[in-house]
Coordinates of C-alpha atoms in Angstrom, one line a residue:
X1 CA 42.6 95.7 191.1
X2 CA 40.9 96.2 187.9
X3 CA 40.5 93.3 185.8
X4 CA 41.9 95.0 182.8
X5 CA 45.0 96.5 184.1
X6 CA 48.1 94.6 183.8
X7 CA 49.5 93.2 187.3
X8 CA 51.9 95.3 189.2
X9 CA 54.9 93.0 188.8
X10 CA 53.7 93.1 184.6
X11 CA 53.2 97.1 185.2
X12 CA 57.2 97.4 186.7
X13 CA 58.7 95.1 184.0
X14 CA 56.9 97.5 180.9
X15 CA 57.8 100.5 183.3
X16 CA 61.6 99.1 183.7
X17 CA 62.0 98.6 179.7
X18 CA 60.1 102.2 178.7
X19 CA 61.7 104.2 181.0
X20 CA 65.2 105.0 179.4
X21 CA 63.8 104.9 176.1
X22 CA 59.8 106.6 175.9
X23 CA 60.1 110.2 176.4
X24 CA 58.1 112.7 175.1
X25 CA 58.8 116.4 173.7
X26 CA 57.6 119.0 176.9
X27 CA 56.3 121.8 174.9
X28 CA 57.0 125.5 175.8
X29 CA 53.6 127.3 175.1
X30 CA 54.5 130.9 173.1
X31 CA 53.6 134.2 175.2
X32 CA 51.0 134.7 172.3
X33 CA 49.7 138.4 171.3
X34 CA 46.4 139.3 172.5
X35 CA 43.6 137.7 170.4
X36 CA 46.1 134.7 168.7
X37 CA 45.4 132.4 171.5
X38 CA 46.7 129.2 169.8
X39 CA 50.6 129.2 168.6
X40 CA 53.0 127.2 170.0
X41 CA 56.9 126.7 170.6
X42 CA 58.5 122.9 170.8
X43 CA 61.8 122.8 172.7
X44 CA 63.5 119.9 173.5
X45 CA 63.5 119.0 177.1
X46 CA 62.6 114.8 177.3
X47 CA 60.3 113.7 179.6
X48 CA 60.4 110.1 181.0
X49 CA 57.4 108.3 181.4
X50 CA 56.2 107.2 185.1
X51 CA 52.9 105.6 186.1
X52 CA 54.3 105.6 189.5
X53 CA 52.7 109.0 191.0
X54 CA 54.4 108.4 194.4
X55 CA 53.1 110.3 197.1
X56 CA 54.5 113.9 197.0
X57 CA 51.5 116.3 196.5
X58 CA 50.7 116.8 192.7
X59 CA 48.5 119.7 191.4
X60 CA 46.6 118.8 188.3
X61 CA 44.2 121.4 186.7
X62 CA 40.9 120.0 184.5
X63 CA 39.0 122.0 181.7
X64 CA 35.6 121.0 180.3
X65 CA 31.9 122.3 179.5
X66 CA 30.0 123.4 182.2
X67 CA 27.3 120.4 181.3
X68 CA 29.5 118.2 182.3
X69 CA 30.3 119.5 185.9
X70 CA 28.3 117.2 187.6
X71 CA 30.4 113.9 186.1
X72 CA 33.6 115.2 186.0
X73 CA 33.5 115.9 189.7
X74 CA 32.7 112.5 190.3
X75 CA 35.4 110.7 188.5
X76 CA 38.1 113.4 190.0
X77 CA 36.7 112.4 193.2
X78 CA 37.0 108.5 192.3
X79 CA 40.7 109.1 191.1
X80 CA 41.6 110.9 194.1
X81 CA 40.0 108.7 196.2
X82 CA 42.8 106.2 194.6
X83 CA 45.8 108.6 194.5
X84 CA 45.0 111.1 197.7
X85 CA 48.4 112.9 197.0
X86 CA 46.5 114.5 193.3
X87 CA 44.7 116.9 193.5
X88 CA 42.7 118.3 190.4
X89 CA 40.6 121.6 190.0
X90 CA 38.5 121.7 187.1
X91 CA 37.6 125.1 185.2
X92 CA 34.5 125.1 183.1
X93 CA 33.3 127.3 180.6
X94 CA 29.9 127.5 179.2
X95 CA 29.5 124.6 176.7
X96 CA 28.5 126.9 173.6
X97 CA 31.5 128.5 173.9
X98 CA 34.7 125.9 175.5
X99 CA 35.1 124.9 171.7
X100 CA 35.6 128.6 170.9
X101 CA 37.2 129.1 173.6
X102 CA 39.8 126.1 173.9
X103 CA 42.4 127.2 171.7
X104 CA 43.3 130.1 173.1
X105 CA 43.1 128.4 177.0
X106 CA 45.6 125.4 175.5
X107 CA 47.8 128.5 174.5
X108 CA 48.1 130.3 178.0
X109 CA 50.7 130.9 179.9
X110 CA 48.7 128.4 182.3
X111 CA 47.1 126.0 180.7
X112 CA 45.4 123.2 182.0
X113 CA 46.9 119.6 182.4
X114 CA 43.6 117.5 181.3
X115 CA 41.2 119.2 178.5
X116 CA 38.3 118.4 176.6
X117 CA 39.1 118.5 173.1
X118 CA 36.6 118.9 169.6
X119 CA 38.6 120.5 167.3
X120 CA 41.1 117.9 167.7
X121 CA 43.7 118.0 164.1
X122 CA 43.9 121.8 164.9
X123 CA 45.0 121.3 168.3
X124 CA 47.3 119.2 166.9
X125 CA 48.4 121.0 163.7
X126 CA 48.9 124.2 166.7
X127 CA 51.3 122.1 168.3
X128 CA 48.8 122.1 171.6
X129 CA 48.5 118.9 172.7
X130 CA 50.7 115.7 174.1
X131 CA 51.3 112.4 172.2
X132 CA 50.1 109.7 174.2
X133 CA 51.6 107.0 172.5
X134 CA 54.3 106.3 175.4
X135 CA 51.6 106.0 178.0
X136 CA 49.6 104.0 175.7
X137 CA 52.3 101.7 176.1
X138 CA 53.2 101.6 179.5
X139 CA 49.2 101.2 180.5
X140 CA 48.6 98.9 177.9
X141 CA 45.7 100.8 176.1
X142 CA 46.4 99.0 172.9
X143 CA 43.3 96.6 174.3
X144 CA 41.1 99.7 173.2
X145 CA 38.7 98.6 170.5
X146 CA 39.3 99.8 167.3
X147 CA 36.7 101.8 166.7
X148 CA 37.5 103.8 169.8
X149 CA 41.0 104.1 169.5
X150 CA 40.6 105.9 165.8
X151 CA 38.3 108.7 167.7
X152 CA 41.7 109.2 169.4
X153 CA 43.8 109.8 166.8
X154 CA 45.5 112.2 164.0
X155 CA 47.8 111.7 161.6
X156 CA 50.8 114.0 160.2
X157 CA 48.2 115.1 157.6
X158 CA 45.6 116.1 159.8
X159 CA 43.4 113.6 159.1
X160 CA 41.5 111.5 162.1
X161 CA 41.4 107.9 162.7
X162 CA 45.4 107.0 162.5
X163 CA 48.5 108.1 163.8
X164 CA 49.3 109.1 167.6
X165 CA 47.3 109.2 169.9
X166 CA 46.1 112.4 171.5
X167 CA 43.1 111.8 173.6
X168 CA 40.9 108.9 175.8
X169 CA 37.3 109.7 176.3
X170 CA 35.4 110.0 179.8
X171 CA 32.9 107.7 178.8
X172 CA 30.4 107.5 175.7
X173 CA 27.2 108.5 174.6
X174 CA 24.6 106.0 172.5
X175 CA 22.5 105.9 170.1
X176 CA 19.4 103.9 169.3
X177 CA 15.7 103.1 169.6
X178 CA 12.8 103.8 172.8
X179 CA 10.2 102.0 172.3
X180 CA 6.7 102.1 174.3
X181 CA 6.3 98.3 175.5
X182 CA 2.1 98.9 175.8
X183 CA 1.9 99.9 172.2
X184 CA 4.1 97.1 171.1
X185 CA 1.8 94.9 172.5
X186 CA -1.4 96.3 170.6
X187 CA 0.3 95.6 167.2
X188 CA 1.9 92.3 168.2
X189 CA 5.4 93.6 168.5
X190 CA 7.0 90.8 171.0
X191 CA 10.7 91.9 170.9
X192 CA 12.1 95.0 169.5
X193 CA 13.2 94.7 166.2
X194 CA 16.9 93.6 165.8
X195 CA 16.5 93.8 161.8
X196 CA 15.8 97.0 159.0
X197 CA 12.9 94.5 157.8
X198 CA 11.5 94.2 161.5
X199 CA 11.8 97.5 161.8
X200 CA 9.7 98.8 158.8
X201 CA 7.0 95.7 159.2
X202 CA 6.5 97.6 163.2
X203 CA 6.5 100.5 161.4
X204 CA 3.6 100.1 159.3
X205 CA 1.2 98.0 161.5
X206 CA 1.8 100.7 163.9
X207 CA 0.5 103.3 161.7
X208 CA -2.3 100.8 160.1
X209 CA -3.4 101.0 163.9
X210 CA -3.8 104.6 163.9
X211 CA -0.1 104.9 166.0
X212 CA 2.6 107.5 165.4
X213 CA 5.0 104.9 164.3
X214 CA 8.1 107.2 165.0
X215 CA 8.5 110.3 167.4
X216 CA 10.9 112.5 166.2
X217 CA 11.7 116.4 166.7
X218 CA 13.3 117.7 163.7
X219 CA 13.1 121.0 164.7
X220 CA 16.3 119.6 166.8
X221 CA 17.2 117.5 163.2
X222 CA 17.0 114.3 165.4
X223 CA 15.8 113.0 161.7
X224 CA 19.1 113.0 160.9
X225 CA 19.8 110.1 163.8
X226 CA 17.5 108.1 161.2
X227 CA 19.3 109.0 157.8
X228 CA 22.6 108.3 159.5
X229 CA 21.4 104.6 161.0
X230 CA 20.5 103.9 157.6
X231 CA 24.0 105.1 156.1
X232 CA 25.6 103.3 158.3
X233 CA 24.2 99.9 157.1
X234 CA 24.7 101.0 153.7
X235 CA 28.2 102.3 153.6
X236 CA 29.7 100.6 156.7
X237 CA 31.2 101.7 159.6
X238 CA 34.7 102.8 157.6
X239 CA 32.8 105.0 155.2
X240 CA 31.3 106.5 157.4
X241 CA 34.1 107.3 160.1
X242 CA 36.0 108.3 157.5
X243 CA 33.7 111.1 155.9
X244 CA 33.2 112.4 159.9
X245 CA 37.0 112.3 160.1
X246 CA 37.7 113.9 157.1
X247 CA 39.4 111.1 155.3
X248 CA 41.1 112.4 151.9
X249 CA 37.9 111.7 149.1
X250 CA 35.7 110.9 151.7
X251 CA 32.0 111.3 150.3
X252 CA 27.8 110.8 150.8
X253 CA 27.3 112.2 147.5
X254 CA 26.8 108.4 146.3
X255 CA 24.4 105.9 144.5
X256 CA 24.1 103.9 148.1
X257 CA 23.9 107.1 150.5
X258 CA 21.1 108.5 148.0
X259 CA 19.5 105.7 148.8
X260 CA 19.8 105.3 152.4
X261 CA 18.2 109.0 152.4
X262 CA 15.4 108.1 150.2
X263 CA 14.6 105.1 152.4
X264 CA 14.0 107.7 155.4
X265 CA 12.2 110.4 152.6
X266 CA 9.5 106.7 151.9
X267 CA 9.1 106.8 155.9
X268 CA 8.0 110.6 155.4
X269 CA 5.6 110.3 152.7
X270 CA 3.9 107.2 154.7
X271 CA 3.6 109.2 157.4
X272 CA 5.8 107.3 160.1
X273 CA 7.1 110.7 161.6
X274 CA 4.1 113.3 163.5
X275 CA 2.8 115.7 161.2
X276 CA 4.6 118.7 162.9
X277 CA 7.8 117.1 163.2
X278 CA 9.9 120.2 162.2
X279 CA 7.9 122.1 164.7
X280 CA 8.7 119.8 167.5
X281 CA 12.1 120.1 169.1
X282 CA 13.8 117.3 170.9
X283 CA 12.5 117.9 174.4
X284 CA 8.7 118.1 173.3
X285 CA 9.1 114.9 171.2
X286 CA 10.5 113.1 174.1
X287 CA 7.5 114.0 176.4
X288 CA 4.9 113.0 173.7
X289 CA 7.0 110.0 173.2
X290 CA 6.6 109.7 177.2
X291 CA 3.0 110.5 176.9
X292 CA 2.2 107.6 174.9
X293 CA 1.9 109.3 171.3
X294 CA 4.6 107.2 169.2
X295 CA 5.6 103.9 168.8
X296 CA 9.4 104.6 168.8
X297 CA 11.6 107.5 169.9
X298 CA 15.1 108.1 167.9
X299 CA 17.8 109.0 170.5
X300 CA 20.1 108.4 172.7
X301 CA 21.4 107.8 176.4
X302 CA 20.8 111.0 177.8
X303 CA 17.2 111.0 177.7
X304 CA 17.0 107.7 179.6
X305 CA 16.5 109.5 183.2
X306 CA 13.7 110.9 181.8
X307 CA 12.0 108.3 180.1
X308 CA 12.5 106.0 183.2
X309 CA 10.6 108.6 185.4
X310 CA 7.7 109.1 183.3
X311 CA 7.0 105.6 181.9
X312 CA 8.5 103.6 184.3
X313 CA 8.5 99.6 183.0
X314 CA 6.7 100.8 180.0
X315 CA 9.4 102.2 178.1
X316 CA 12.9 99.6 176.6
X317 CA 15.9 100.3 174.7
X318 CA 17.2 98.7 171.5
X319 CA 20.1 99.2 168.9
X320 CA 19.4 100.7 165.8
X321 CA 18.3 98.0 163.1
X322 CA 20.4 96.8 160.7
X323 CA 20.4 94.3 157.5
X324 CA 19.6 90.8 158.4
X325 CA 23.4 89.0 158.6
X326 CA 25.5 92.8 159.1
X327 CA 26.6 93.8 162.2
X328 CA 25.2 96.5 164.8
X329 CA 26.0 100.0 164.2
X330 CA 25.0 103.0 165.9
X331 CA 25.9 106.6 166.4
X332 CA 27.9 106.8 169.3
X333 CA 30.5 109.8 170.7
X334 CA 33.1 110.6 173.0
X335 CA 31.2 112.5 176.0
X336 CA 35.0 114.1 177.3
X337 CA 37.5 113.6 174.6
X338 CA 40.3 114.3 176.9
X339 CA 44.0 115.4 176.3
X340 CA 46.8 116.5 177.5
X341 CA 47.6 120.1 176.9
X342 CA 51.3 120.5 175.8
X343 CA 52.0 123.2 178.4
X344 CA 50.8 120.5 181.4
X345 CA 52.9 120.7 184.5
X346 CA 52.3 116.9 185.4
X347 CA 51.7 114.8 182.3
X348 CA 52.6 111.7 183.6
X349 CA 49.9 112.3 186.7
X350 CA 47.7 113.4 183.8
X351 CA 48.1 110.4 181.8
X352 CA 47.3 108.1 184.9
X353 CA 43.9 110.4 185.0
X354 CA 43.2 109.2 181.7
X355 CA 44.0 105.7 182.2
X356 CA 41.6 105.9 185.3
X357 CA 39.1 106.4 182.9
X358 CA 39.0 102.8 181.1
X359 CA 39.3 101.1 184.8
X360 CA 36.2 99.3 186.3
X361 CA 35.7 102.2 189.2
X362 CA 36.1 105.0 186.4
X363 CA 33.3 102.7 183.8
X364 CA 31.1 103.0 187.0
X365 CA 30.9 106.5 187.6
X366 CA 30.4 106.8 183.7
X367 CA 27.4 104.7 184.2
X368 CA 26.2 106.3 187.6
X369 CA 26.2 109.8 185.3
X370 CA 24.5 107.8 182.6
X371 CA 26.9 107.2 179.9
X372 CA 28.5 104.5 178.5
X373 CA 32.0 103.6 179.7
X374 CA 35.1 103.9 177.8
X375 CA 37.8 101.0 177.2
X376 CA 36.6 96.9 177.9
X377 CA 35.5 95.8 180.8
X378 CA 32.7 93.9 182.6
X379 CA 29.4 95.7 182.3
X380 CA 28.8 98.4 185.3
X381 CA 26.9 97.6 187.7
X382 CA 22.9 99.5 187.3
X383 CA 19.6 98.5 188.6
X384 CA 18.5 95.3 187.5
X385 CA 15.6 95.7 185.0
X386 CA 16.0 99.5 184.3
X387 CA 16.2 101.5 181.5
X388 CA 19.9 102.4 182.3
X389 CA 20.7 98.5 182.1
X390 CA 19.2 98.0 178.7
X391 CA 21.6 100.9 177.6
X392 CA 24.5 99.5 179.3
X393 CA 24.0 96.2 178.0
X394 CA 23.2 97.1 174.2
X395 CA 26.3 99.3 174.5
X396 CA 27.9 96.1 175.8
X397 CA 27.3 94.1 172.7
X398 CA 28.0 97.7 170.1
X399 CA 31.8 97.3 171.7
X400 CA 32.4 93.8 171.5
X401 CA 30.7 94.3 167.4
X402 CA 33.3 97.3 167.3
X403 CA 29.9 99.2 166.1
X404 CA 31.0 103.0 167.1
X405 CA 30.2 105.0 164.6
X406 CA 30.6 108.9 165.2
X407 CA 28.4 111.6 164.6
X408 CA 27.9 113.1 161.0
X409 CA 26.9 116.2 162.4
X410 CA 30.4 116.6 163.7
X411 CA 32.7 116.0 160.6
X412 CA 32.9 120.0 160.2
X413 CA 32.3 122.8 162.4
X414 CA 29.3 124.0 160.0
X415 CA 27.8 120.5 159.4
X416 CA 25.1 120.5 162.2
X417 CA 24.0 123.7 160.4
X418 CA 23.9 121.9 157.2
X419 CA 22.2 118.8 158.2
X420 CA 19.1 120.8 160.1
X421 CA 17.6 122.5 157.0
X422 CA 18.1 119.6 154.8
X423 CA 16.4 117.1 157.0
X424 CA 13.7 119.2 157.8
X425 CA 12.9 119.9 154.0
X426 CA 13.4 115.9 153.0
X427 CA 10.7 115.3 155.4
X428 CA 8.7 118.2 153.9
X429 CA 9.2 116.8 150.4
X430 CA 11.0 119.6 149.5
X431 CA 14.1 118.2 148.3
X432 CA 14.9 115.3 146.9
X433 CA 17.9 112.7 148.4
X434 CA 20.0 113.2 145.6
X435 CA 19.6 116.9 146.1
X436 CA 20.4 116.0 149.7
X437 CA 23.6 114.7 149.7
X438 CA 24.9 116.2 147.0
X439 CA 23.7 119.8 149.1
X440 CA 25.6 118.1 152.2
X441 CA 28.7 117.0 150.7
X442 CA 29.1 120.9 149.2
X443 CA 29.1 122.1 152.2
X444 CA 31.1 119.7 153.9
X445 CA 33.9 120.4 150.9
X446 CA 33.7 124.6 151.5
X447 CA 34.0 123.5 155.1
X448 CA 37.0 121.8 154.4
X449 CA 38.1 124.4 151.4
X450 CA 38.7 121.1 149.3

């Protein structure tokens, strides 16, 4: 059994007393006109909870991006492995468009029982998805950490980070620092630096030794990984979450976010990033990184694989820096925010899909695809020494720091197309960080129409 599931005799008794009382609104989806794709009816009929699946055969059906084929397969296969009587078909669409495209698949006649969700308050607001709140209880997935539980949930306002709950995430991506062990060595960097101080000291002996100090490809705005790790420590994790989530007043058009963003612009105009940096995209800068050109490499989880291959014990893994004395923060995102769609024929065999997800043979095949796990839990098993292990374990200590921070990129449809120019110009000199955020939080506002 998994060490953070309740016992079965604990698991009947919250079953027993939930039963009669936790039901749930089934929700009719409309037969919609062509085009609408995402109205939806609420009749009454209750649905009890049960995290009993039995053994009668159950059809689930799964939707996702098609980039993510490869580890949803696995964990359906390590679910039904556990419950042989489920089975589960995913459907993929192309992961440019399953964002588009959701809305209008939640709203079918059909729709599928588990669902990747981005555009999660208008899912809501549509009336598409499933409060999970009784399952939460019957599972026990109040021991979720804080940070991860807000990605989860929208309140009656629409706004992210309280009220039900609506989704649980596959697993996790992370954000932080590569660094190239050989060149550390040259300019007397023993450990990776665990401070903002540290960090700038590297930065500047590596470049006094004729290094790149920091490879970054900003044609892909991965600059904007560094503005963010620095408005992280200034404004906190709350601010922060609460300006992606859309939090009533939430801005960066501040005294301290200018000057997180100014600290990245001095990095610029010393010359820490390669002189083409907007010309580089995200792939190139991770094979110069590979190649030996930089110092460090801003990124995240997914281009460990890669790394590994091509530097072998030459490349490590460490958190973002922070302030001496603050806690570790980094950029860090659901890979799968799952839900269940309203219109779901099994939500009860649904729900125990997600719960499967926080449990110690889910967390593996998280970290087999080479994510980070969702929920608490020992720390998967990887090979001892690798790349993949760093990750894991700095991911390890992000959790227990509750340092999950999402994306700024993601707090509107149009931000990612925001951030790009604006990063690429405060690296050119041609705006200032003032003129930065303020530019940002405009268009995050129109976004919004506040």
């Amino acid at each position: 059994m998994d060490s953070h599931h309740s016992t079965p005799a604990r698991r009947a008794r919250r079953f027993a007393a939930l039963a009669g009382a936790a039901v749930l609104q089934t929700v009719v989806v409309a037969c919609a006109p062509p085009g609408s794709g995402n109205t939806a009816t609420v009749p009454t009929d209750p649905v009890p909870v049960n995290i009993d699946l039995g053994t009668d055969p159950i059809e689930l059906t799964l939707y996702d991006g098609a980039g993510l084929k490869k580890i949803d397969e696995a964990l359906i296969a390590a679910f039904t492995e556990r419950h042989p009587n489920v089975t589960i078909t995913p459907r993929y669409d192309p992961d440019e468009v399953q964002a588009v495209n959701a809305p209008r698949v939640l709203a079918s006649e059909n729709p599928p029982d588990i669902a990747r969700i981005i555009a999660l308050p208008a899912a809501v607001a549509n009336h598409q998805l499933t409060a999970l709140d009784p399952w939460a209880d019957a599972y026990g997935w109040n021991t979720l950490p804080p940070g991860q539980s807000a990605m989860y949930r929208v309140d009656a306002n629409g706004i992210r980070g309280t009220g039900p709950q609506y989704t649980m995430a596959s697993g996790f991506t992370v954000t932080g620092l590569y660094y190239n062990k050989e060149l550390a060595n040259r300019i007397g960097m023993v450990e990776p630096p665990t401070t903002v101080a540290e960090f700038e000291q590297a930065l500047a002996s590596a470049k006094t030794a004729g290094l790149i100090p920091i490879m970054a490809g900003n044609k892909s705005a991965q600059v904007t990984f560094l503005v963010q790790m620095m408005l992280n420590n200034a404004l906190g994790p709350d601010a922060v979450n609460g300006w992606v989530f859309n939090a009533p007043g939430a801005t960066l058009d501040t005294p301290a976010a200018v000057d997180a963003a100014a600290v990245v612009a001095g990095w610029a105009a010393k010359g820490y990033f390669p002189a083409d940096t907007n010309g580089t995209d995200a792939t190139a800068a991770a094979g110069r990184f590979a190649a030996g050109e930089a110092l460090f490499y801003v990124s995240g989880n997914w281009d460990a694989a890669t790394l590994q291959a091509k530097m072998g014990e030459n490349v490590g893994f460490t958190l973002p820096p922070a302030p001496a004395g603050s806690p570790v923060l980094a950029m860090s995102d659901p890979v799968s925010n799952f839900a269940i769609p309203s219109g779901s024929d099994d939500k009860n065999a649904a729900a125990a899909f997600l719960d499967f997800l926080r449990s110690d043979a889910g967390r593996q095949v998280v970290v087999d695809a080479g994510f980070a796990p969702s929920g608490t839990g020992p720390v998967p098993a990887t090979a001892p020494g690798s790349l993949g292990a760093q990750i894991q374990a700095a991911f390890d200590i992000l959790v227990a720091a509750d340092g999950q921070v999402q994306f700024v990129q993601n707090a509107t449809n149009g931000m990612s197309g925001t951030w790009l120019p604006q990063v690429q110009m405060l690296v050119a000199g041609r705006t200032t960080p003032g003129e930065m955020m303020a530019a940002v939080q405009s268009a995050y506002e129109q976004d919004l129409l506040r």
